[in-house]
Amino acid sequence: MLGRWTKAAPFTEPDLGLLQRRDPTALRRMVNRHHGSMVGLARSILRNAAAADDVVQEAWIAVIAGLPSFEGRAKLSTWMMAILVNKARAHARREGRYVPLLDADDPYDEVEGPERFDHTGHWRVAPDDLETLTPERILAGREVWKQVRDQIDRLPAAQRAVLILRDVEGADAAETADILDLSAENQRVLLHRARIRLRRALDDLSHRG
Amino acid sequence: MTCDQIPKLASSYIGRDLSAVIRLKFAFHLVQCKSCRAYMRGFLKARDLAVQSLQMPAPDALMQALGLHEDDQKVRG
Ligand SMILES: [Zn+2]
């Protein structure tokens, strides 16, 4: 029973040898696989879309140039995300706009708040299991994947950054806290808030469909 | 355990980050409660959708800037 709920989403590592030999197909696959995460993370740190796009491009150039010397001590995706975060921070500092990632004031307790439950603590309306949401499905005039991406963009910056590193890039708690310079407890709380917010937003979306 | 506690603990549960006693209470509630099983299925589905939504193709302009655009390679090849 436990295994069914706790098993991790599959994360496959690309063939490092192909990447280090600059195989164009492998490089393209790597860029496509991680570009959305890079953009989301850069926007969490820079809070300026144009600057984030510049930093992401700079990070990709550094990643591709650095691949031959990548020794595999960390997971490839974790190494790439660390490069991106360092570049984004350096950029923000240069512009005098560096803000550490914290969002203690987020009123997340209202996300699955008391109005969802009756006086005995049971659901008033059973939650949707979201099984009918597929990325390509059109709901309210747009593909589901675009709406999910919008919801991720709408998360508070620190929640978005943690969600991307943990759930999209498969980094563990310690790696995520380290890359984002967060305490272990903050990392845990931000991930929890991000996940229940996204889950709630998708529940609302599926009821609209 | 009641349903209103499930969202508060869901993230720690899938991360195996709960004490043994709380974890068992959580698992026991899931066995008994169809609504909370739906909640948890949706919780994992939301994570899968997040992964799929961020893995869409990168813009052509970026691929060109990185020298990886397929058309460039055909010209060079
Ligand atoms: Zn329940």
PDB file of C-alpha atoms and ligand atoms in Angstrom:
ATOM      1  CA  MET A   1       0.000   0.000   0.000  1.00  0.00           C
ATOM      2  CA  LEU A   2       2.705   2.414   1.035  1.00  0.00           C
ATOM      3  CA  GLY A   3       4.777   1.741  -2.080  1.00  0.00           C
ATOM      4  CA  ARG A   4       1.951   2.709  -4.364  1.00  0.00           C
ATOM      5  CA  TRP A   5       1.815   6.243  -2.986  1.00  0.00           C
ATOM      6  CA  THR A   6       5.447   6.911  -2.253  1.00  0.00           C
ATOM      7  CA  LYS A   7       7.178   5.647  -5.373  1.00  0.00           C
ATOM      8  CA  ALA A   8       9.041   8.410  -7.123  1.00  0.00           C
ATOM      9  CA  ALA A   9       8.159   9.613 -10.597  1.00  0.00           C
ATOM     10  CA  PRO A  10      10.617   8.138 -13.130  1.00  0.00           C
ATOM     11  CA  PHE A  11      13.625  10.301 -13.871  1.00  0.00           C
ATOM     12  CA  THR A  12      15.898   8.996 -16.595  1.00  0.00           C
ATOM     13  CA  GLU A  13      19.439  10.243 -16.914  1.00  0.00           C
ATOM     14  CA  PRO A  14      20.631  10.852 -20.474  1.00  0.00           C
ATOM     15  CA  ASP A  15      23.647   9.114 -21.977  1.00  0.00           C
ATOM     16  CA  LEU A  16      26.510  11.241 -20.670  1.00  0.00           C
ATOM     17  CA  GLY A  17      28.959   9.885 -23.239  1.00  0.00           C
ATOM     18  CA  LEU A  18      26.805  11.119 -26.131  1.00  0.00           C
ATOM     19  CA  LEU A  19      26.420  14.538 -24.507  1.00  0.00           C
ATOM     20  CA  GLN A  20      30.153  14.856 -23.879  1.00  0.00           C
ATOM     21  CA  ARG A  21      30.830  14.013 -27.524  1.00  0.00           C
ATOM     22  CA  ARG A  22      28.351  16.793 -28.391  1.00  0.00           C
ATOM     23  CA  ASP A  23      25.934  14.539 -30.182  1.00  0.00           C
ATOM     24  CA  PRO A  24      23.399  17.098 -31.486  1.00  0.00           C
ATOM     25  CA  THR A  25      20.353  14.878 -31.023  1.00  0.00           C
ATOM     26  CA  ALA A  26      21.293  14.112 -27.412  1.00  0.00           C
ATOM     27  CA  LEU A  27      22.011  17.804 -26.740  1.00  0.00           C
ATOM     28  CA  ARG A  28      18.683  18.866 -28.229  1.00  0.00           C
ATOM     29  CA  ARG A  29      16.872  16.288 -26.116  1.00  0.00           C
ATOM     30  CA  MET A  30      18.659  17.574 -23.008  1.00  0.00           C
ATOM     31  CA  VAL A  31      17.748  21.205 -23.758  1.00  0.00           C
ATOM     32  CA  ASN A  32      14.103  20.329 -24.449  1.00  0.00           C
ATOM     33  CA  ARG A  33      13.893  18.215 -21.318  1.00  0.00           C
ATOM     34  CA  HIS A  34      15.214  20.875 -18.920  1.00  0.00           C
ATOM     35  CA  HIS A  35      14.534  24.233 -20.568  1.00  0.00           C
ATOM     36  CA  GLY A  36      11.120  24.779 -18.921  1.00  0.00           C
ATOM     37  CA  SER A  37      12.632  24.120 -15.490  1.00  0.00           C
ATOM     38  CA  MET A  38      15.491  26.522 -16.179  1.00  0.00           C
ATOM     39  CA  VAL A  39      13.072  29.282 -17.179  1.00  0.00           C
ATOM     40  CA  GLY A  40      10.842  28.702 -14.131  1.00  0.00           C
ATOM     41  CA  LEU A  41      13.804  28.730 -11.764  1.00  0.00           C
ATOM     42  CA  ALA A  42      15.371  31.818 -13.354  1.00  0.00           C
ATOM     43  CA  ARG A  43      12.061  33.679 -13.049  1.00  0.00           C
ATOM     44  CA  SER A  44      11.808  32.685  -9.380  1.00  0.00           C
ATOM     45  CA  ILE A  45      15.127  34.347  -8.683  1.00  0.00           C
ATOM     46  CA  LEU A  46      15.033  37.299 -11.093  1.00  0.00           C
ATOM     47  CA  ARG A  47      11.303  38.094 -11.214  1.00  0.00           C
ATOM     48  CA  ASN A  48      11.845  39.642 -14.655  1.00  0.00           C
ATOM     49  CA  ALA A  49      11.027  37.518 -17.695  1.00  0.00           C
ATOM     50  CA  ALA A  50      13.424  39.178 -20.152  1.00  0.00           C
ATOM     51  CA  ALA A  51      16.379  39.011 -17.762  1.00  0.00           C
ATOM     52  CA  ALA A  52      15.474  35.397 -16.945  1.00  0.00           C
ATOM     53  CA  ASP A  53      15.550  34.413 -20.625  1.00  0.00           C
ATOM     54  CA  ASP A  54      19.014  35.982 -21.024  1.00  0.00           C
ATOM     55  CA  VAL A  55      20.325  34.158 -17.966  1.00  0.00           C
ATOM     56  CA  VAL A  56      18.869  30.843 -19.153  1.00  0.00           C
ATOM     57  CA  GLN A  57      20.645  31.201 -22.494  1.00  0.00           C
ATOM     58  CA  GLU A  58      23.887  32.061 -20.693  1.00  0.00           C
ATOM     59  CA  ALA A  59      23.422  29.014 -18.448  1.00  0.00           C
ATOM     60  CA  TRP A  60      22.855  26.687 -21.419  1.00  0.00           C
ATOM     61  CA  ILE A  61      26.057  27.927 -23.053  1.00  0.00           C
ATOM     62  CA  ALA A  62      27.939  27.259 -19.791  1.00  0.00           C
ATOM     63  CA  VAL A  63      26.344  23.809 -19.412  1.00  0.00           C
ATOM     64  CA  ILE A  64      27.234  22.727 -22.950  1.00  0.00           C
ATOM     65  CA  ALA A  65      30.784  24.103 -22.585  1.00  0.00           C
ATOM     66  CA  GLY A  66      31.169  22.407 -19.190  1.00  0.00           C
ATOM     67  CA  LEU A  67      29.856  18.967 -20.164  1.00  0.00           C
ATOM     68  CA  PRO A  68      33.283  17.495 -21.104  1.00  0.00           C
ATOM     69  CA  SER A  69      34.565  18.228 -17.598  1.00  0.00           C
ATOM     70  CA  PHE A  70      31.409  17.051 -15.798  1.00  0.00           C
ATOM     71  CA  GLU A  71      32.543  14.181 -13.600  1.00  0.00           C
ATOM     72  CA  GLY A  72      29.212  12.764 -12.544  1.00  0.00           C
ATOM     73  CA  ARG A  73      29.627  13.405  -8.821  1.00  0.00           C
ATOM     74  CA  ALA A  74      26.156  14.983  -8.779  1.00  0.00           C
ATOM     75  CA  LYS A  75      23.225  14.057 -11.005  1.00  0.00           C
ATOM     76  CA  LEU A  76      23.498  15.848 -14.351  1.00  0.00           C
ATOM     77  CA  SER A  77      20.210  17.721 -13.865  1.00  0.00           C
ATOM     78  CA  THR A  78      21.222  18.883 -10.370  1.00  0.00           C
ATOM     79  CA  TRP A  79      24.553  20.151 -11.726  1.00  0.00           C
ATOM     80  CA  MET A  80      22.771  22.052 -14.526  1.00  0.00           C
ATOM     81  CA  MET A  81      20.233  23.628 -12.176  1.00  0.00           C
ATOM     82  CA  ALA A  82      23.020  24.729  -9.823  1.00  0.00           C
ATOM     83  CA  ILE A  83      24.772  26.467 -12.745  1.00  0.00           C
ATOM     84  CA  LEU A  84      21.531  28.245 -13.648  1.00  0.00           C
ATOM     85  CA  VAL A  85      20.795  29.338 -10.069  1.00  0.00           C
ATOM     86  CA  ASN A  86      24.329  30.672  -9.604  1.00  0.00           C
ATOM     87  CA  LYS A  87      24.111  32.662 -12.819  1.00  0.00           C
ATOM     88  CA  ALA A  88      20.679  34.041 -11.907  1.00  0.00           C
ATOM     89  CA  ARG A  89      21.886  35.084  -8.453  1.00  0.00           C
ATOM     90  CA  ALA A  90      24.996  36.736  -9.870  1.00  0.00           C
ATOM     91  CA  HIS A  91      22.837  38.628 -12.366  1.00  0.00           C
ATOM     92  CA  ALA A  92      20.403  39.776  -9.641  1.00  0.00           C
ATOM     93  CA  ARG A  93      23.309  40.926  -7.451  1.00  0.00           C
ATOM     94  CA  ARG A  94      24.872  42.880 -10.310  1.00  0.00           C
ATOM     95  CA  GLU A  95      21.539  44.655 -10.834  1.00  0.00           C
ATOM     96  CA  GLY A  96      21.169  45.206  -7.084  1.00  0.00           C
ATOM     97  CA  ARG A  97      17.949  43.180  -7.122  1.00  0.00           C
ATOM     98  CA  TYR A  98      18.873  40.032  -5.254  1.00  0.00           C
ATOM     99  CA  VAL A  99      16.090  38.898  -2.902  1.00  0.00           C
ATOM    100  CA  PRO A 100      16.526  35.650  -0.953  1.00  0.00           C
ATOM    101  CA  LEU A 101      13.767  33.087  -1.571  1.00  0.00           C
ATOM    102  CA  LEU A 102      11.346  33.236   1.360  1.00  0.00           C
ATOM    103  CA  ASP A 103       7.599  33.457   1.482  1.00  0.00           C
ATOM    104  CA  ALA A 104       6.582  33.086   5.077  1.00  0.00           C
ATOM    105  CA  ASP A 105       3.457  35.208   4.557  1.00  0.00           C
ATOM    106  CA  ASP A 106       1.773  32.912   2.060  1.00  0.00           C
ATOM    107  CA  PRO A 107      -1.739  32.125   3.380  1.00  0.00           C
ATOM    108  CA  TYR A 108      -1.562  28.526   2.165  1.00  0.00           C
ATOM    109  CA  ASP A 109      -3.697  27.176   5.003  1.00  0.00           C
ATOM    110  CA  GLU A 110      -6.699  28.493   3.117  1.00  0.00           C
ATOM    111  CA  VAL A 111      -5.862  26.297   0.118  1.00  0.00           C
ATOM    112  CA  GLU A 112      -7.497  23.186   1.553  1.00  0.00           C
ATOM    113  CA  GLY A 113      -9.158  25.192   4.288  1.00  0.00           C
ATOM    114  CA  PRO A 114     -12.077  24.500   6.613  1.00  0.00           C
ATOM    115  CA  GLU A 115     -14.720  25.173   3.953  1.00  0.00           C
ATOM    116  CA  ARG A 116     -13.644  21.975   2.177  1.00  0.00           C
ATOM    117  CA  PHE A 117     -14.623  19.805   5.179  1.00  0.00           C
ATOM    118  CA  ASP A 118     -17.716  19.281   7.332  1.00  0.00           C
ATOM    119  CA  HIS A 119     -17.775  19.480  11.143  1.00  0.00           C
ATOM    120  CA  THR A 120     -16.626  15.835  11.395  1.00  0.00           C
ATOM    121  CA  GLY A 121     -13.545  16.534   9.245  1.00  0.00           C
ATOM    122  CA  HIS A 122     -14.859  14.738   6.132  1.00  0.00           C
ATOM    123  CA  TRP A 123     -14.811  16.171   2.610  1.00  0.00           C
ATOM    124  CA  ARG A 124     -17.958  18.155   1.770  1.00  0.00           C
ATOM    125  CA  VAL A 125     -17.381  17.421  -1.919  1.00  0.00           C
ATOM    126  CA  ALA A 126     -15.121  14.507  -2.821  1.00  0.00           C
ATOM    127  CA  PRO A 127     -11.896  15.653  -4.499  1.00  0.00           C
ATOM    128  CA  ASP A 128     -11.378  14.873  -8.175  1.00  0.00           C
ATOM    129  CA  ASP A 129      -8.646  12.309  -8.858  1.00  0.00           C
ATOM    130  CA  LEU A 130      -7.575  14.333 -11.959  1.00  0.00           C
ATOM    131  CA  GLU A 131      -7.403  11.133 -14.040  1.00  0.00           C
ATOM    132  CA  THR A 132      -9.122  12.824 -16.976  1.00  0.00           C
ATOM    133  CA  LEU A 133      -6.526  15.626 -17.149  1.00  0.00           C
ATOM    134  CA  THR A 134      -4.066  14.804 -19.914  1.00  0.00           C
ATOM    135  CA  PRO A 135      -1.511  17.333 -21.206  1.00  0.00           C
ATOM    136  CA  GLU A 136      -3.063  17.604 -24.680  1.00  0.00           C
ATOM    137  CA  ARG A 137      -6.696  17.815 -23.577  1.00  0.00           C
ATOM    138  CA  ILE A 138      -8.390  21.168 -24.264  1.00  0.00           C
ATOM    139  CA  LEU A 139     -10.183  22.628 -21.259  1.00  0.00           C
ATOM    140  CA  ALA A 140     -11.792  26.071 -21.269  1.00  0.00           C
ATOM    141  CA  GLY A 141     -10.257  26.655 -24.718  1.00  0.00           C
ATOM    142  CA  ARG A 142      -6.615  25.812 -23.946  1.00  0.00           C
ATOM    143  CA  GLU A 143      -4.412  22.742 -23.676  1.00  0.00           C
ATOM    144  CA  VAL A 144      -4.096  21.391 -20.163  1.00  0.00           C
ATOM    145  CA  TRP A 145      -0.269  21.513 -20.259  1.00  0.00           C
ATOM    146  CA  LYS A 146      -0.332  25.279 -20.878  1.00  0.00           C
ATOM    147  CA  GLN A 147      -2.731  25.788 -18.001  1.00  0.00           C
ATOM    148  CA  VAL A 148      -0.585  23.661 -15.694  1.00  0.00           C
ATOM    149  CA  ARG A 149       2.434  25.748 -16.675  1.00  0.00           C
ATOM    150  CA  ASP A 150       0.460  28.927 -15.918  1.00  0.00           C
ATOM    151  CA  GLN A 151      -0.422  27.562 -12.493  1.00  0.00           C
ATOM    152  CA  ILE A 152       3.239  26.797 -11.809  1.00  0.00           C
ATOM    153  CA  ASP A 153       4.100  30.367 -12.898  1.00  0.00           C
ATOM    154  CA  ARG A 154       1.523  31.699 -10.444  1.00  0.00           C
ATOM    155  CA  LEU A 155       3.038  29.957  -7.433  1.00  0.00           C
ATOM    156  CA  PRO A 156       4.987  32.203  -5.056  1.00  0.00           C
ATOM    157  CA  ALA A 157       8.589  32.331  -6.286  1.00  0.00           C
ATOM    158  CA  ALA A 158      10.137  30.168  -3.573  1.00  0.00           C
ATOM    159  CA  GLN A 159       7.438  27.500  -3.871  1.00  0.00           C
ATOM    160  CA  ARG A 160       7.879  27.380  -7.636  1.00  0.00           C
ATOM    161  CA  ALA A 161      11.646  26.968  -7.314  1.00  0.00           C
ATOM    162  CA  VAL A 162      11.345  24.110  -4.820  1.00  0.00           C
ATOM    163  CA  LEU A 163       8.598  22.356  -6.806  1.00  0.00           C
ATOM    164  CA  ILE A 164      10.681  22.482  -9.983  1.00  0.00           C
ATOM    165  CA  LEU A 165      13.808  21.124  -8.342  1.00  0.00           C
ATOM    166  CA  ARG A 166      12.062  18.376  -6.372  1.00  0.00           C
ATOM    167  CA  ASP A 167       9.203  17.212  -8.571  1.00  0.00           C
ATOM    168  CA  VAL A 168      10.328  18.101 -12.084  1.00  0.00           C
ATOM    169  CA  GLU A 169      14.111  17.685 -11.808  1.00  0.00           C
ATOM    170  CA  GLY A 170      14.113  14.938  -9.169  1.00  0.00           C
ATOM    171  CA  ALA A 171      16.596  16.610  -6.806  1.00  0.00           C
ATOM    172  CA  ASP A 172      16.419  15.365  -3.217  1.00  0.00           C
ATOM    173  CA  ALA A 173      15.620  17.526  -0.187  1.00  0.00           C
ATOM    174  CA  ALA A 174      19.255  18.183   0.751  1.00  0.00           C
ATOM    175  CA  GLU A 175      20.296  19.084  -2.815  1.00  0.00           C
ATOM    176  CA  THR A 176      17.329  21.441  -3.158  1.00  0.00           C
ATOM    177  CA  ALA A 177      18.002  23.206   0.151  1.00  0.00           C
ATOM    178  CA  ASP A 178      21.648  23.533  -0.847  1.00  0.00           C
ATOM    179  CA  ILE A 179      21.039  24.922  -4.359  1.00  0.00           C
ATOM    180  CA  LEU A 180      18.411  27.422  -3.169  1.00  0.00           C
ATOM    181  CA  ASP A 181      20.160  28.284   0.091  1.00  0.00           C
ATOM    182  CA  LEU A 182      17.161  27.279   2.225  1.00  0.00           C
ATOM    183  CA  SER A 183      16.972  25.547   5.600  1.00  0.00           C
ATOM    184  CA  ALA A 184      15.760  21.928   5.537  1.00  0.00           C
ATOM    185  CA  GLU A 185      12.528  22.967   7.247  1.00  0.00           C
ATOM    186  CA  ASN A 186      11.846  25.818   4.818  1.00  0.00           C
ATOM    187  CA  GLN A 187      12.467  23.504   1.886  1.00  0.00           C
ATOM    188  CA  ARG A 188       9.984  20.974   3.290  1.00  0.00           C
ATOM    189  CA  VAL A 189       7.275  23.558   3.987  1.00  0.00           C
ATOM    190  CA  LEU A 190       7.678  25.255   0.588  1.00  0.00           C
ATOM    191  CA  LEU A 191       7.368  21.921  -1.217  1.00  0.00           C
ATOM    192  CA  HIS A 192       4.248  21.041   0.769  1.00  0.00           C
ATOM    193  CA  ARG A 193       2.640  24.407   0.011  1.00  0.00           C
ATOM    194  CA  ALA A 194       3.526  24.248  -3.683  1.00  0.00           C
ATOM    195  CA  ARG A 195       2.150  20.737  -4.090  1.00  0.00           C
ATOM    196  CA  ILE A 196      -1.183  21.381  -2.374  1.00  0.00           C
ATOM    197  CA  ARG A 197      -1.629  24.677  -4.216  1.00  0.00           C
ATOM    198  CA  LEU A 198      -1.002  23.058  -7.596  1.00  0.00           C
ATOM    199  CA  ARG A 199      -3.217  20.093  -6.741  1.00  0.00           C
ATOM    200  CA  ARG A 200      -6.035  22.426  -5.703  1.00  0.00           C
ATOM    201  CA  ALA A 201      -5.684  24.575  -8.825  1.00  0.00           C
ATOM    202  CA  LEU A 202      -5.903  21.464 -11.033  1.00  0.00           C
ATOM    203  CA  ASP A 203      -8.947  20.243  -9.100  1.00  0.00           C
ATOM    204  CA  ASP A 204     -10.636  23.557  -9.919  1.00  0.00           C
ATOM    205  CA  LEU A 205      -9.537  23.232 -13.546  1.00  0.00           C
ATOM    206  CA  SER A 206     -10.934  19.717 -13.894  1.00  0.00           C
ATOM    207  CA  HIS A 207     -14.305  20.862 -12.497  1.00  0.00           C
ATOM    208  CA  ARG A 208     -14.438  23.565 -15.166  1.00  0.00           C
ATOM    209  CA  GLY A 209     -14.017  20.960 -17.921  1.00  0.00           C
TER     210      GLY A 209
ATOM    211  CA  MET B   1      -7.235  10.381  11.359  1.00  0.00           C
ATOM    212  CA  THR B   2      -9.854  12.411   9.471  1.00  0.00           C
ATOM    213  CA  CYS B   3      -9.950  13.647   5.865  1.00  0.00           C
ATOM    214  CA  ASP B   4      -9.042  17.239   6.777  1.00  0.00           C
ATOM    215  CA  GLN B   5      -5.602  16.065   7.946  1.00  0.00           C
ATOM    216  CA  ILE B   6      -4.750  14.282   4.693  1.00  0.00           C
ATOM    217  CA  PRO B   7      -3.806  17.387   2.611  1.00  0.00           C
ATOM    218  CA  LYS B   8      -1.636  18.662   5.483  1.00  0.00           C
ATOM    219  CA  LEU B   9       0.369  15.439   5.534  1.00  0.00           C
ATOM    220  CA  ALA B  10       0.218  14.341   1.875  1.00  0.00           C
ATOM    221  CA  SER B  11       3.541  15.838   0.789  1.00  0.00           C
ATOM    222  CA  SER B  12       5.436  14.347   3.739  1.00  0.00           C
ATOM    223  CA  TYR B  13       3.700  11.013   3.183  1.00  0.00           C
ATOM    224  CA  ILE B  14       4.833  10.610  -0.419  1.00  0.00           C
ATOM    225  CA  GLY B  15       8.322  11.740   0.660  1.00  0.00           C
ATOM    226  CA  ARG B  16       8.393   9.039   3.413  1.00  0.00           C
ATOM    227  CA  ASP B  17       8.933  11.868   5.837  1.00  0.00           C
ATOM    228  CA  LEU B  18       6.399  10.962   8.569  1.00  0.00           C
ATOM    229  CA  SER B  19       6.922   9.091  11.825  1.00  0.00           C
ATOM    230  CA  ALA B  20       5.980   5.406  11.689  1.00  0.00           C
ATOM    231  CA  VAL B  21       2.814   5.917  13.748  1.00  0.00           C
ATOM    232  CA  ILE B  22       1.478   8.823  11.671  1.00  0.00           C
ATOM    233  CA  ARG B  23       2.371   7.015   8.461  1.00  0.00           C
ATOM    234  CA  LEU B  24       0.362   3.961   9.530  1.00  0.00           C
ATOM    235  CA  LYS B  25      -2.622   6.099  10.531  1.00  0.00           C
ATOM    236  CA  PHE B  26      -2.432   7.846   7.174  1.00  0.00           C
ATOM    237  CA  ALA B  27      -2.226   4.541   5.256  1.00  0.00           C
ATOM    238  CA  PHE B  28      -5.086   3.105   7.309  1.00  0.00           C
ATOM    239  CA  HIS B  29      -7.265   6.130   6.521  1.00  0.00           C
ATOM    240  CA  LEU B  30      -6.542   5.718   2.804  1.00  0.00           C
ATOM    241  CA  VAL B  31      -7.615   2.079   2.894  1.00  0.00           C
ATOM    242  CA  GLN B  32     -10.958   3.118   4.372  1.00  0.00           C
ATOM    243  CA  CYS B  33     -11.627   6.378   2.536  1.00  0.00           C
ATOM    244  CA  LYS B  34     -12.403   6.556  -1.180  1.00  0.00           C
ATOM    245  CA  SER B  35     -12.353  10.385  -1.220  1.00  0.00           C
ATOM    246  CA  CYS B  36      -8.855  10.567   0.234  1.00  0.00           C
ATOM    247  CA  ARG B  37      -7.617   7.910  -2.185  1.00  0.00           C
ATOM    248  CA  ALA B  38      -8.925  10.176  -4.962  1.00  0.00           C
ATOM    249  CA  TYR B  39      -7.161  13.111  -3.302  1.00  0.00           C
ATOM    250  CA  MET B  40      -3.862  11.217  -3.257  1.00  0.00           C
ATOM    251  CA  ARG B  41      -4.222   9.983  -6.846  1.00  0.00           C
ATOM    252  CA  GLY B  42      -4.766  13.602  -7.865  1.00  0.00           C
ATOM    253  CA  PHE B  43      -1.766  14.656  -5.793  1.00  0.00           C
ATOM    254  CA  LEU B  44       0.515  12.323  -7.762  1.00  0.00           C
ATOM    255  CA  LYS B  45      -1.212  13.192 -11.037  1.00  0.00           C
ATOM    256  CA  ALA B  46      -0.541  16.909 -10.394  1.00  0.00           C
ATOM    257  CA  ARG B  47       3.149  16.083 -10.017  1.00  0.00           C
ATOM    258  CA  ASP B  48       3.186  14.119 -13.292  1.00  0.00           C
ATOM    259  CA  LEU B  49       1.419  16.980 -15.080  1.00  0.00           C
ATOM    260  CA  ALA B  50       3.962  19.464 -13.716  1.00  0.00           C
ATOM    261  CA  VAL B  51       6.766  17.343 -15.197  1.00  0.00           C
ATOM    262  CA  GLN B  52       5.015  16.974 -18.567  1.00  0.00           C
ATOM    263  CA  SER B  53       4.103  20.656 -18.778  1.00  0.00           C
ATOM    264  CA  LEU B  54       7.660  21.854 -18.293  1.00  0.00           C
ATOM    265  CA  GLN B  55       9.134  19.406 -20.803  1.00  0.00           C
ATOM    266  CA  MET B  56       7.729  20.975 -23.929  1.00  0.00           C
ATOM    267  CA  PRO B  57      10.162  21.872 -26.764  1.00  0.00           C
ATOM    268  CA  ALA B  58      12.495  24.826 -26.210  1.00  0.00           C
ATOM    269  CA  PRO B  59      12.089  27.842 -28.543  1.00  0.00           C
ATOM    270  CA  ASP B  60      13.726  27.685 -31.988  1.00  0.00           C
ATOM    271  CA  ALA B  61      15.610  30.932 -31.293  1.00  0.00           C
ATOM    272  CA  LEU B  62      17.378  29.334 -28.329  1.00  0.00           C
ATOM    273  CA  MET B  63      18.261  26.204 -30.318  1.00  0.00           C
ATOM    274  CA  GLN B  64      19.678  28.467 -33.019  1.00  0.00           C
ATOM    275  CA  ALA B  65      21.719  30.465 -30.498  1.00  0.00           C
ATOM    276  CA  LEU B  66      23.145  27.206 -29.151  1.00  0.00           C
ATOM    277  CA  GLY B  67      23.923  25.908 -32.655  1.00  0.00           C
ATOM    278  CA  LEU B  68      21.476  23.052 -32.181  1.00  0.00           C
ATOM    279  CA  HIS B  69      18.685  23.963 -34.566  1.00  0.00           C
ATOM    280  CA  GLU B  70      17.888  20.986 -36.784  1.00  0.00           C
ATOM    281  CA  ASP B  71      17.925  23.077 -39.982  1.00  0.00           C
ATOM    282  CA  ASP B  72      21.414  24.435 -39.146  1.00  0.00           C
ATOM    283  CA  GLN B  73      22.713  20.926 -38.754  1.00  0.00           C
ATOM    284  CA  LYS B  74      21.265  19.784 -42.076  1.00  0.00           C
ATOM    285  CA  VAL B  75      23.031  22.705 -43.807  1.00  0.00           C
ATOM    286  CA  ARG B  76      26.317  21.890 -42.104  1.00  0.00           C
ATOM    287  CA  GLY B  77      25.939  18.122 -42.423  1.00  0.00           C
TER     288      GLY B  77
HETATM  289 ZN    ZN C   1     -10.698  10.676   4.021  1.00  0.00          ZN
END
